[in-house]
Tab-separated table of C-alpha atoms in Angstrom:
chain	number	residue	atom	x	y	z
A	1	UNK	CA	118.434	55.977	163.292
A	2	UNK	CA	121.518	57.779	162.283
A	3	UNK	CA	120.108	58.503	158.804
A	4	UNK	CA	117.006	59.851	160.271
A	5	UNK	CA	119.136	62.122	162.689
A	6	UNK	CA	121.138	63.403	159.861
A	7	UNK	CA	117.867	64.681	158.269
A	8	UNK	CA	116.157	66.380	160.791
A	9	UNK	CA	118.932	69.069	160.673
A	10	UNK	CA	118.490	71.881	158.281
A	11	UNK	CA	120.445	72.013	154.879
A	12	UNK	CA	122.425	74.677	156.302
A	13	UNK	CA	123.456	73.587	160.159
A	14	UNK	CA	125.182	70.131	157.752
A	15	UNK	CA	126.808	72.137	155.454
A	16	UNK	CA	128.679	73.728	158.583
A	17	UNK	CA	129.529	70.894	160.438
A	18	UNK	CA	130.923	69.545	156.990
A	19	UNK	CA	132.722	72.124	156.622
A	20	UNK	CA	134.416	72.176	160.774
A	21	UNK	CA	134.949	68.778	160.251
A	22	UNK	CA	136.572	68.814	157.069
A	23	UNK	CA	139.241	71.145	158.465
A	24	UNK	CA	139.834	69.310	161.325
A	25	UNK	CA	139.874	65.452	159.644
A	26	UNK	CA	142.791	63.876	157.960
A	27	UNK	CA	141.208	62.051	154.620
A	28	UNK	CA	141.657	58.540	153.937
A	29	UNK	CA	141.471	58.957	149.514
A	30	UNK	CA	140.309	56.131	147.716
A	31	UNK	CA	140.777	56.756	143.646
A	32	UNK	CA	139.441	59.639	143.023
A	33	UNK	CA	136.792	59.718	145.347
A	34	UNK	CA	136.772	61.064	149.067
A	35	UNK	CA	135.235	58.336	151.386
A	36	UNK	CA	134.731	59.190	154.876
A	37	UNK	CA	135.551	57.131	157.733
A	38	UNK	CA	132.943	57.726	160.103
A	39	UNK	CA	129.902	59.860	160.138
A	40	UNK	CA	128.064	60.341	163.537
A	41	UNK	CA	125.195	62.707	163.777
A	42	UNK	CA	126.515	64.825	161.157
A	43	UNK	CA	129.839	65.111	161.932
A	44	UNK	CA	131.805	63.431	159.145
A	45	UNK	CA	135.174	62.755	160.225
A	46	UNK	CA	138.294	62.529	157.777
A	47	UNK	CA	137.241	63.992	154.615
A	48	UNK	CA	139.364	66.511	153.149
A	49	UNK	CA	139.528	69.775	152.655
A	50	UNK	CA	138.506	70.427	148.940
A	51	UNK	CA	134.737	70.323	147.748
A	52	UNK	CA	133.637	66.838	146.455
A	53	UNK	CA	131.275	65.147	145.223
A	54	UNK	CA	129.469	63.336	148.184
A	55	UNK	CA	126.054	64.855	149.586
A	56	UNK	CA	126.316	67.269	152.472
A	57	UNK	CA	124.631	65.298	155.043
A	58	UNK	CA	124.650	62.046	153.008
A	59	UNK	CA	128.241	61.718	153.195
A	60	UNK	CA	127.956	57.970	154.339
A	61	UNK	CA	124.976	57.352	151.795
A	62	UNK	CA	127.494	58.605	149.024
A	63	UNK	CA	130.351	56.906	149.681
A	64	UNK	CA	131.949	56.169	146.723
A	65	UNK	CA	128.984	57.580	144.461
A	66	UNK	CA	130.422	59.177	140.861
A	67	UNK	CA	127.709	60.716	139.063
A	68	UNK	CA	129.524	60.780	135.923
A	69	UNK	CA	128.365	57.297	135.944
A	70	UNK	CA	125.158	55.769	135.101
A	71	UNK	CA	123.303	53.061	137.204
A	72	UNK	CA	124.434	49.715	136.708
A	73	UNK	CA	127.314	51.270	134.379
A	74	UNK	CA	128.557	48.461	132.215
A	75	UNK	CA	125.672	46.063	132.290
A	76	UNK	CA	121.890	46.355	132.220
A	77	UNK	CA	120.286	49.455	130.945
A	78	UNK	CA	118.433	51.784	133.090
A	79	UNK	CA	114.890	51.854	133.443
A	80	UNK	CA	113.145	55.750	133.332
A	81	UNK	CA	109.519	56.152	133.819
A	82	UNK	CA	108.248	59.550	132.976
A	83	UNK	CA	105.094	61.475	133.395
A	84	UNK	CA	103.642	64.625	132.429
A	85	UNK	CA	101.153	67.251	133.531
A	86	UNK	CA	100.634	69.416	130.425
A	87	UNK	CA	100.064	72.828	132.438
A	88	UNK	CA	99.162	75.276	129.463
A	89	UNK	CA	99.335	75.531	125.372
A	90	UNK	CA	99.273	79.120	125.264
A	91	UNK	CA	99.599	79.319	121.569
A	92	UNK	CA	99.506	77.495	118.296
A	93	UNK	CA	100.559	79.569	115.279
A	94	UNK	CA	99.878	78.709	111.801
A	95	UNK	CA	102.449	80.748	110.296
A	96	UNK	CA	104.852	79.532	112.233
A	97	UNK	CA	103.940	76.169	112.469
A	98	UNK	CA	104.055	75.149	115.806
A	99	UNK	CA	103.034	75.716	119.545
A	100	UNK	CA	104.222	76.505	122.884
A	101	UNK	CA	103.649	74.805	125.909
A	102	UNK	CA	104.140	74.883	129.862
A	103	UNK	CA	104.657	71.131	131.026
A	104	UNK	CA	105.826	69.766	134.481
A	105	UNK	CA	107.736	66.345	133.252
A	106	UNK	CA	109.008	64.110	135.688
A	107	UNK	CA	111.229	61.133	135.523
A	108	UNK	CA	111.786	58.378	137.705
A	109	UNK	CA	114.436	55.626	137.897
A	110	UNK	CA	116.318	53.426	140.596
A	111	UNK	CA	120.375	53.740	141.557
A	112	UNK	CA	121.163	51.121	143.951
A	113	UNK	CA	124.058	53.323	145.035
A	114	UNK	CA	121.679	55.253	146.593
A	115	UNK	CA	119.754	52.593	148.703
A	116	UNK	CA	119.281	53.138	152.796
A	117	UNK	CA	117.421	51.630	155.083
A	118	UNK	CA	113.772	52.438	156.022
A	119	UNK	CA	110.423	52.819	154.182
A	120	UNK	CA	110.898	56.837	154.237
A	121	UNK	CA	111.429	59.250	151.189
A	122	UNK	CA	113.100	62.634	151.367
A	123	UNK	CA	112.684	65.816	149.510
A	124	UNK	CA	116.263	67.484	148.728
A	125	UNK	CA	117.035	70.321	147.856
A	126	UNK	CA	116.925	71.041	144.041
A	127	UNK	CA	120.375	72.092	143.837
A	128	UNK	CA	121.741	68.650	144.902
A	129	UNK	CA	121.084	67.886	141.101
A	130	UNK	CA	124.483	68.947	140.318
A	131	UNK	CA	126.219	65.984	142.643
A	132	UNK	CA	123.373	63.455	140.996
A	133	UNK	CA	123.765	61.452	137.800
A	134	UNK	CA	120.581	62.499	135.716
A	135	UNK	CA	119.199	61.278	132.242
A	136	UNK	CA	119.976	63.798	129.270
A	137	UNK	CA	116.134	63.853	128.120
A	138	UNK	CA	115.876	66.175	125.978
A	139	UNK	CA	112.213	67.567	123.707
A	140	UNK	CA	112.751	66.347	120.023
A	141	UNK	CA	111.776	69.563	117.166
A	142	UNK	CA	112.088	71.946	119.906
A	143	UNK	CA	113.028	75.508	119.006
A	144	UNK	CA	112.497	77.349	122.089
A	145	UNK	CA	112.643	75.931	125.658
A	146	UNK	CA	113.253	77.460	129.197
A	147	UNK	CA	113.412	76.019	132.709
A	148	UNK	CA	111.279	78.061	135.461
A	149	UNK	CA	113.501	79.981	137.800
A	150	UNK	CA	111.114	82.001	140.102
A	151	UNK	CA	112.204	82.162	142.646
A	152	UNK	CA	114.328	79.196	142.638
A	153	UNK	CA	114.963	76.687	139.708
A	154	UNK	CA	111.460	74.730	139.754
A	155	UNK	CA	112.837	71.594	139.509
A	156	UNK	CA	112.471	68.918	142.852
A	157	UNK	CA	114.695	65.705	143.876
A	158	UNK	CA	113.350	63.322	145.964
A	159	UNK	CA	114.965	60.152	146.924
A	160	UNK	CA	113.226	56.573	148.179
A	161	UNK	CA	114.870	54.206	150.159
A	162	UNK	CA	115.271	51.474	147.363
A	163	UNK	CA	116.985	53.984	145.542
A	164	UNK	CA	114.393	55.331	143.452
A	165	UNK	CA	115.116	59.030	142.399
A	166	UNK	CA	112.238	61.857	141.068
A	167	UNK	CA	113.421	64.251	139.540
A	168	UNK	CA	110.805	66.771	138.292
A	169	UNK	CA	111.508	70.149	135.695
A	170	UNK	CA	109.056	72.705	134.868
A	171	UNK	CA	109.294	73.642	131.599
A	172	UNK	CA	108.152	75.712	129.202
A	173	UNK	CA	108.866	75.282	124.916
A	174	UNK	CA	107.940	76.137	121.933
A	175	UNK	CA	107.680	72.669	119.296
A	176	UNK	CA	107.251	72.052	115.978
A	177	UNK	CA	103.935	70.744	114.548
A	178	UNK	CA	103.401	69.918	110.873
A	179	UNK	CA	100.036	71.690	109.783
A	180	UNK	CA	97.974	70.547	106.466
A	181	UNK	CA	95.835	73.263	106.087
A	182	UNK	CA	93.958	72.515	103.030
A	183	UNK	CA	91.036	72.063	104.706
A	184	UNK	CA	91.591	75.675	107.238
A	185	UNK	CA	89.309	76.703	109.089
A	186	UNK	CA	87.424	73.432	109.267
A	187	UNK	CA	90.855	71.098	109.748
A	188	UNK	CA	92.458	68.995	112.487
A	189	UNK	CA	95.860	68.915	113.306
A	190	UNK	CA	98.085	66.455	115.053
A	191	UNK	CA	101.176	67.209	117.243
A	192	UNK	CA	103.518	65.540	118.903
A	193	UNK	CA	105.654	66.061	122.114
A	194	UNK	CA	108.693	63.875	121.902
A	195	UNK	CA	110.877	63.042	124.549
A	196	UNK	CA	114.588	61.213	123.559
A	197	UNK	CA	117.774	60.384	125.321
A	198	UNK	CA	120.925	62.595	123.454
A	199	UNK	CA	123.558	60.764	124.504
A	200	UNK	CA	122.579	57.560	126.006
A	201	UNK	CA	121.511	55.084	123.454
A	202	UNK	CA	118.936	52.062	124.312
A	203	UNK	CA	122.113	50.123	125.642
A	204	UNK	CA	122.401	52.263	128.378
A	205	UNK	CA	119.181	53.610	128.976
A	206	UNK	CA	115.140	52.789	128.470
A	207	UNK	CA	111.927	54.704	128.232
A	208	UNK	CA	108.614	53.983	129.249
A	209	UNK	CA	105.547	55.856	130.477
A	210	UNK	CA	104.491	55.213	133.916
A	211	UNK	CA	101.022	54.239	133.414
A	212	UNK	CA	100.768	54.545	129.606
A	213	UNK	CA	98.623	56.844	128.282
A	214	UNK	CA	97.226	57.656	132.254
A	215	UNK	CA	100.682	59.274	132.584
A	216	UNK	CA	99.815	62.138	131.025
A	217	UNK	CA	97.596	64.767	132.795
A	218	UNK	CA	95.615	68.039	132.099
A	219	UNK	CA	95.432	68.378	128.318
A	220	UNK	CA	91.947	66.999	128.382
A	221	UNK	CA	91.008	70.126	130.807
A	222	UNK	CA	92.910	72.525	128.166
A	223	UNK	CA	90.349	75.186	126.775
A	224	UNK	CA	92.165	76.617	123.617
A	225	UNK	CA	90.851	79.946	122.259
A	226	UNK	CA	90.982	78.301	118.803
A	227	UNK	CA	90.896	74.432	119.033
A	228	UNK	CA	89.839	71.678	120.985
A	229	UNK	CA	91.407	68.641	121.977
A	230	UNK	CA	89.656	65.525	120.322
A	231	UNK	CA	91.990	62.909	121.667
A	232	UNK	CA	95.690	62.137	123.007
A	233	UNK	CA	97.338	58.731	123.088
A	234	UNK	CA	101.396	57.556	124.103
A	235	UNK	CA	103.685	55.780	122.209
A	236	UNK	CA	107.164	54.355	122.784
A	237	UNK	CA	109.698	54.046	119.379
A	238	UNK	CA	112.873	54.486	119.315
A	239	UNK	CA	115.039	56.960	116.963
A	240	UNK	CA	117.681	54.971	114.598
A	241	UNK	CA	120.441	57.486	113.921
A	242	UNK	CA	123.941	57.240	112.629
A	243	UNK	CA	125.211	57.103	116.447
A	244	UNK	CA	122.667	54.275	117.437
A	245	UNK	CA	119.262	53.324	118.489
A	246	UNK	CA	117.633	55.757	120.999
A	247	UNK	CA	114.587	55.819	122.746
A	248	UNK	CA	111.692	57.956	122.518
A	249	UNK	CA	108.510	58.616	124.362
A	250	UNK	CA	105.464	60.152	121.928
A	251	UNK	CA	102.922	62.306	123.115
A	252	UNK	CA	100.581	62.638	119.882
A	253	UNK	CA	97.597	64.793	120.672
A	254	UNK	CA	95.137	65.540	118.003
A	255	UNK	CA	93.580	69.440	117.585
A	256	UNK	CA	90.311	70.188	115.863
A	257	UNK	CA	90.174	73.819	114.958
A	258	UNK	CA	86.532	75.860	116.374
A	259	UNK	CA	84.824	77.013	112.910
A	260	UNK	CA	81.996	78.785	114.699
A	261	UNK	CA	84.143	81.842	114.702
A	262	UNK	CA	85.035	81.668	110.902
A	263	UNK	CA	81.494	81.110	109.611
A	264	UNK	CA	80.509	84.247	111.628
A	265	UNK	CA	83.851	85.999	110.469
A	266	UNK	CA	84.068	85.691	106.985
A	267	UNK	CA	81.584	82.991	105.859
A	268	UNK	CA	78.472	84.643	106.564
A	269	UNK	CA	79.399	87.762	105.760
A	270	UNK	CA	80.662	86.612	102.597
A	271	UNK	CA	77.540	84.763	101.521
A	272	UNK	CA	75.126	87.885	102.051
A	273	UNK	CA	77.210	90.084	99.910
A	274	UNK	CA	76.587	87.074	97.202
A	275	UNK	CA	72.446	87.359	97.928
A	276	UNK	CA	73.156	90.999	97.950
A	277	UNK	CA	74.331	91.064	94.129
A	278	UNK	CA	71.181	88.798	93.354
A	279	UNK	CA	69.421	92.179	94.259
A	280	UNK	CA	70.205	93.679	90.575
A	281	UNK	CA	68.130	90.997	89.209
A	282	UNK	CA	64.768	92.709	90.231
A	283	UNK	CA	66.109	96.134	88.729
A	284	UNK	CA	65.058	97.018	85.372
A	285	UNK	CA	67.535	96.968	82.840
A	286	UNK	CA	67.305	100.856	82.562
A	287	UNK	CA	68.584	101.888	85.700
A	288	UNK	CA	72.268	101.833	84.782
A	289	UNK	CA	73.387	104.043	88.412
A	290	UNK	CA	71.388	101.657	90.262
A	291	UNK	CA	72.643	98.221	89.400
A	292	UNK	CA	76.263	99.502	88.209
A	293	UNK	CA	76.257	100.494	91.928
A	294	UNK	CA	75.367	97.452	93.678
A	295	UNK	CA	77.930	95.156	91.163
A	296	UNK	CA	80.724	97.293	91.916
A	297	UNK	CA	80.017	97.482	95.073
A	298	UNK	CA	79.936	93.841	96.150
A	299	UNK	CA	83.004	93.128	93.963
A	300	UNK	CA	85.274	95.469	96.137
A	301	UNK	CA	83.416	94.515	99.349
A	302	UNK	CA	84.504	91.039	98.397
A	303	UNK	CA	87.713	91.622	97.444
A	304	UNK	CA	88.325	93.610	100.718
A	305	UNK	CA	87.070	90.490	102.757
A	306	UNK	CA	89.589	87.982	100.545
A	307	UNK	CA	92.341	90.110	101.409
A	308	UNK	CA	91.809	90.685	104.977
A	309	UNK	CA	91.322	86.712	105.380
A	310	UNK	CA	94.787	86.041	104.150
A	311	UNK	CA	96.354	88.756	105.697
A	312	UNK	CA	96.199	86.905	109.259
A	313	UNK	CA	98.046	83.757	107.819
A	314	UNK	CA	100.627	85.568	105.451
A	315	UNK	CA	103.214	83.005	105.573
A	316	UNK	CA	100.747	80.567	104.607
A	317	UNK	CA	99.712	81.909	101.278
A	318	UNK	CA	101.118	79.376	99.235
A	319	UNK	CA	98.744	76.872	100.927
A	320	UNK	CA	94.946	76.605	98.770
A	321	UNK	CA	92.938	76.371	102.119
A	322	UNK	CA	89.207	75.880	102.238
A	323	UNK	CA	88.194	79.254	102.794
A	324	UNK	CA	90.232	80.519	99.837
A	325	UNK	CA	87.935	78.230	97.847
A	326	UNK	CA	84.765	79.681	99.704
A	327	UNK	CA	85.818	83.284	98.523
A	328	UNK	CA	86.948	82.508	95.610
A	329	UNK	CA	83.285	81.027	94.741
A	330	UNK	CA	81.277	83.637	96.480
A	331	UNK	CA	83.456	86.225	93.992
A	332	UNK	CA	82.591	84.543	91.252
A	333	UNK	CA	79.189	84.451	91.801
A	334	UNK	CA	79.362	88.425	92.535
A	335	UNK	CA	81.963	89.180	89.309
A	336	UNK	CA	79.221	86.889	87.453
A	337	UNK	CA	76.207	89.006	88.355
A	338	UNK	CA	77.948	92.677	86.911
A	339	UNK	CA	78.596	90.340	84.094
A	340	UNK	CA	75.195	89.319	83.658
A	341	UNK	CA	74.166	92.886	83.845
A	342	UNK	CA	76.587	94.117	81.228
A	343	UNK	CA	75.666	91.387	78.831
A	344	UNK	CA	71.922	92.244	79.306
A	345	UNK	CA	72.318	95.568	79.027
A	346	UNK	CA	74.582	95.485	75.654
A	347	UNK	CA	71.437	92.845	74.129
A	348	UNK	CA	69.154	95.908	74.713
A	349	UNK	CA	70.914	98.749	73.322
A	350	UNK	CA	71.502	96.529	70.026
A	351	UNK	CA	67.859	95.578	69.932
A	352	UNK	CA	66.941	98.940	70.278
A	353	UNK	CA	69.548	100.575	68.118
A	354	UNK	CA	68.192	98.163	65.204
A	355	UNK	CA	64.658	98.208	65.398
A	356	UNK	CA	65.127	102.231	64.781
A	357	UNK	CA	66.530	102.216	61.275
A	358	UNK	CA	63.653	99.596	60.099
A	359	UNK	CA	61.097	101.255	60.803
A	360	UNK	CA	62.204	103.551	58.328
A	361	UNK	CA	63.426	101.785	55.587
A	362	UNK	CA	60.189	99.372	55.042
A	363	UNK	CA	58.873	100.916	52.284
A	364	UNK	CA	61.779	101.076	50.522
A	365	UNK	CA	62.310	97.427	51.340
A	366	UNK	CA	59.606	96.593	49.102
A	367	UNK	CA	60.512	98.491	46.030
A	368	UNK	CA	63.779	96.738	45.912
A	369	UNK	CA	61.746	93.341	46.539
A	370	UNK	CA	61.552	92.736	43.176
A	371	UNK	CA	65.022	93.068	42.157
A	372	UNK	CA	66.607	91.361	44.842
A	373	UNK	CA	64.996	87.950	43.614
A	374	UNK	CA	67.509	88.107	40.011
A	375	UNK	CA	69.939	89.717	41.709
A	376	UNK	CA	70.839	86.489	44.357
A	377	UNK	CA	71.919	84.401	41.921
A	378	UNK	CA	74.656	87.128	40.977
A	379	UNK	CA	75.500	88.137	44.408
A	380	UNK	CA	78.831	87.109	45.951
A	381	UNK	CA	79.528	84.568	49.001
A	382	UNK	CA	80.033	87.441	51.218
A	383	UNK	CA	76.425	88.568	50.186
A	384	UNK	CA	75.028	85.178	50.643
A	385	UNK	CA	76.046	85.246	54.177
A	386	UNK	CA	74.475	88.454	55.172
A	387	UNK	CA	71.371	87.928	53.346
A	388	UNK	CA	70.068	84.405	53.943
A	389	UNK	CA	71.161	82.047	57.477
A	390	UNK	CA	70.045	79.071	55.471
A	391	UNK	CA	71.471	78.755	52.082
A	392	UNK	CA	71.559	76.156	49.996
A	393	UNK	CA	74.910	75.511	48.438
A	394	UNK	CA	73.967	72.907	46.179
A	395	UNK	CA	71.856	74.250	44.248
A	396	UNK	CA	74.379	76.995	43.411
A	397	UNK	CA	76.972	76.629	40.654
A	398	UNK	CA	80.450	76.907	42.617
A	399	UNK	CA	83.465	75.378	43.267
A	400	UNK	CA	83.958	72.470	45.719
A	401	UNK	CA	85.863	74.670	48.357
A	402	UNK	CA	83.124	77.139	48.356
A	403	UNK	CA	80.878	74.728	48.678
A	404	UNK	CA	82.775	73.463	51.489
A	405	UNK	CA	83.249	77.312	52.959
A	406	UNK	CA	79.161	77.776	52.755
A	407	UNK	CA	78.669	75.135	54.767
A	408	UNK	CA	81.057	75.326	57.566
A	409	UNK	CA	79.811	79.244	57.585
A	410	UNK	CA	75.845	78.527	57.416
A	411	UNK	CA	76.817	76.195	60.843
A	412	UNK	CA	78.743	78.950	62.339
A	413	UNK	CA	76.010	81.061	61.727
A	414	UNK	CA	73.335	78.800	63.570
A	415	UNK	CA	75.241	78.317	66.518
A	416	UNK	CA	75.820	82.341	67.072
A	417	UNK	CA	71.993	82.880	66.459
A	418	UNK	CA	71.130	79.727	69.259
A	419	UNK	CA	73.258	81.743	71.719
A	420	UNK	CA	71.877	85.307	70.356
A	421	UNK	CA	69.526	86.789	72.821
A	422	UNK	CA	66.330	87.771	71.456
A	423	UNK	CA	64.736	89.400	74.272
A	424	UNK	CA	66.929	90.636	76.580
A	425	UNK	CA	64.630	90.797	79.712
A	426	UNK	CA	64.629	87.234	80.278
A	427	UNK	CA	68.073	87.205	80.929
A	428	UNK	CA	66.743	88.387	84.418
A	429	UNK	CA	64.153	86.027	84.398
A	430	UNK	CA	66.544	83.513	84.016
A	431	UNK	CA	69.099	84.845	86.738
A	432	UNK	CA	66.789	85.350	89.122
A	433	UNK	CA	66.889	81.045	89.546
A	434	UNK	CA	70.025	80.292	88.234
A	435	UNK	CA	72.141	81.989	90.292
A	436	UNK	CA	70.983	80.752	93.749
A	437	UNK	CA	70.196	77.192	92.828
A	438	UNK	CA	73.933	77.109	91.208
A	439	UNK	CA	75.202	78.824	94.370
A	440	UNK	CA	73.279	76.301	96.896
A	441	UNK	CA	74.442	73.024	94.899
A	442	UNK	CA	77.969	74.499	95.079
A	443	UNK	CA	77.604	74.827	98.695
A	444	UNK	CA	76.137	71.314	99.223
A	445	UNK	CA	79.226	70.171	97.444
A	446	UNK	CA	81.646	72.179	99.235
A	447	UNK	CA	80.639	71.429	103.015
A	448	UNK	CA	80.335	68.042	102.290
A	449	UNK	CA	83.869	67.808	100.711
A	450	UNK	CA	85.694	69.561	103.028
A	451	UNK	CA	83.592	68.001	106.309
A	452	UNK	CA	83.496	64.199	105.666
A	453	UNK	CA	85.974	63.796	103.178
């Protein structure tokens, strides 16, 4: 009953009558702590006049309480439970590697210094942490990390009556996170939140989820503008470091990046500049403007797209991610059509430039027929090359390295005319199927890699 009286007073009426009665009582000192003698309805008799570290109001709850001390100091370690409500992830950078989220953690552990009797539990006042002995959890690969103070610290204390204490933090922090993105945009990415004692080792201390992984709360109701969560699971390990063993809580969460926004960003786009460079294919190889136009034209369209695609991860360049592959294809195709084009256009010209000159040289073709027959035999290797593809070095009288020469040189000569075009229109013809069957088996073997592999 005296307990419960000493709580239905207001924070502030105690702290006053602590205060009168500390200037009127004479202190009975035990060590180094201040123990009252008797405490009646809030009036604590004999304490003394300097602050300490006892409750105000709980003076005869903390007698003799020193939180520089741990729980069960010098022999078992202390149990803490923890929980978390994950709040927000308001961002997850690429560049930067990591993400920053809003979490309420709360930890939970029993001080049997702190026992009273009743079934009853009491909210205090969050800045009665400072006279409490708390676990140093801190977040492991944290860069960034702030407590809430608006208006007040957001942090809560509440006490049981078998000692239990909660102690609850909201906190916001920015983490590490380990990205492969070889496989960006269509990748998923696991992260971790880890929790680990500094300074007490697993002597002294012990972590353990509540309820396993049901002690973690509202990342499956996260909506990401990027991501969404496939699955989240807890772990307990412990940290071996020069200093000891500590423990550590895992959060591991897995994130699977949205590629709907991608494939209507820069994959789509992408592949109808490639169709649009098939267009050339259907324009006669005369209409130089035209189909110099269109290759040109897709090449810096494409290039324009590669460039602005990097640009938004530009600390991650030296990374070969999946749609860098993509682009790099889809320019190839386009860089391969103007090439087509140029190639076609060159076989014409030549066709055309030599079909002039032998028109008019036929009839004097065949008044040198005659003399060309004796005059083969006399002619020189360089000769025998231009005149005839097919000639047979056996039968003439020559050395065994020109022998060896004529050979090697009639081969080279039927490989260039297998890869000479003779009419340069079908080298449309033949683009017209070549191109998109090439470019839709490279596309069956590129989402298939980068999906299920």
């Amino acid at each position: 009953m005296q307990f419960a009286c000493l709580f239905e007073h207001n924070l502030e009426t105690q702290l006053q009558q602590h205060t009168r009665c500390a200037q009127r009582a004479r202190p009975h000192v035990t060590g180094h702590i201040c123990v009252p003698r008797r405490c009646s309805l809030g009036h604590v008799s004999d304490l003394h006049g300097r602050d300490t570290t006892s409750l105000p109001g709980f003076e005869n709850l903390t007698m003799g309480y020193n939180k520089y001390l741990r729980p069960y100091f010098g022999g078992e370690p202390v149990q803490i439970a923890m929980s978390l409500d994950i709040a927000s992830i308001s961002s997850i950078s690429e560049s930067d590697m990591d993400y920053t989220a809003t979490i309420y953690l709360r930890q939970r552990w029993t001080d049997p210094r702190l026992v009273f009797h009743g079934n009853k539990s009491f909210t205090l006042d969050a800045r009665l942490v400072e006279l409490l002995w708390v676990p140093d959890t801190y977040i492991v690969e944290s860069k960034r990390s702030f407590l809430h103070d608006v208006t007040v610290g957001n942090r809560l204390i509440r006490l049981f009556s078998n000692g239990t204490i909660l102690y609850a933090l909201r906190i916001t922090t920015t983490v590490a996170c380990n990205m492969d993105l070889s496989k960006y945009p269509m990748d998923t990415q696991t992260c971790r939140l880890q929790l680990e004692s500094w300074g007490y080792d697993e002597n002294d201390v012990i972590f353990t989820w509540l309820r396993g992984n049901d002690s973690v709360h509202g990342i499956e109701k996260l909506r990401l503008s990027q991501y969404t969560v496939e699955r989240y699971y807890t772990l307990v390990s412990k940290s071996q470091q020069e200093t000891g063993s500590y423990p550590r809580l895992i959060l591991q969460f897995e994130l699977r990046r949205n590629v709907l926004y991608f494939i209507l960003e820069t994959y789509v786009p992408s592949t109808l500049l490639v169709m649009l460079s098939w267009v050339s294919f259907w324009i006669t190889l005369d209409s130089v403007p035209a189909r110099t136009c269109i290759g040109v034209t897709t090449v810096l369209s494409m290039t324009t797209l590669m460039i602005g695609s990097r640009s938004s991860l530009s600390k991650t360049n030296c990374f070969i991610k999946a749609i860098d592959v993509y682009l790099g294809i889809c320019f190839s195709f386009i860089f391969g059509a103007l090439v087509e084009y140029a190639v076609a256009h060159y076989s014409s010209s030549q066709k055309c430039a030599a079909k002039a000159p032998q028109e008019d040289e036929v009839n004097i073709t065949n008044i040198l027929n005659s003399s060309i027959t004796s005059y083969k035999r006399k002619i020189s290797f360089t000769s025998i090359e231009i005149s005839s593809d097919n000639v047979n070095c056996s039968d003439l009288t020559m050395k065994t390295h020109e022998k060896i020469k004529c050979v090697l040189r009639n081969k080279m000569h039927r490989i260039i005319s297998y890869f000479t075009i003779q009419n340069p229109s079908n080298v449309d013809h033949y683009s017209k199927l070549l191109f998109p069957l090439l470019f839709m088996l490279v596309n069956v073997f590129y989402w298939a890699y980068y999906l299920y592999f």
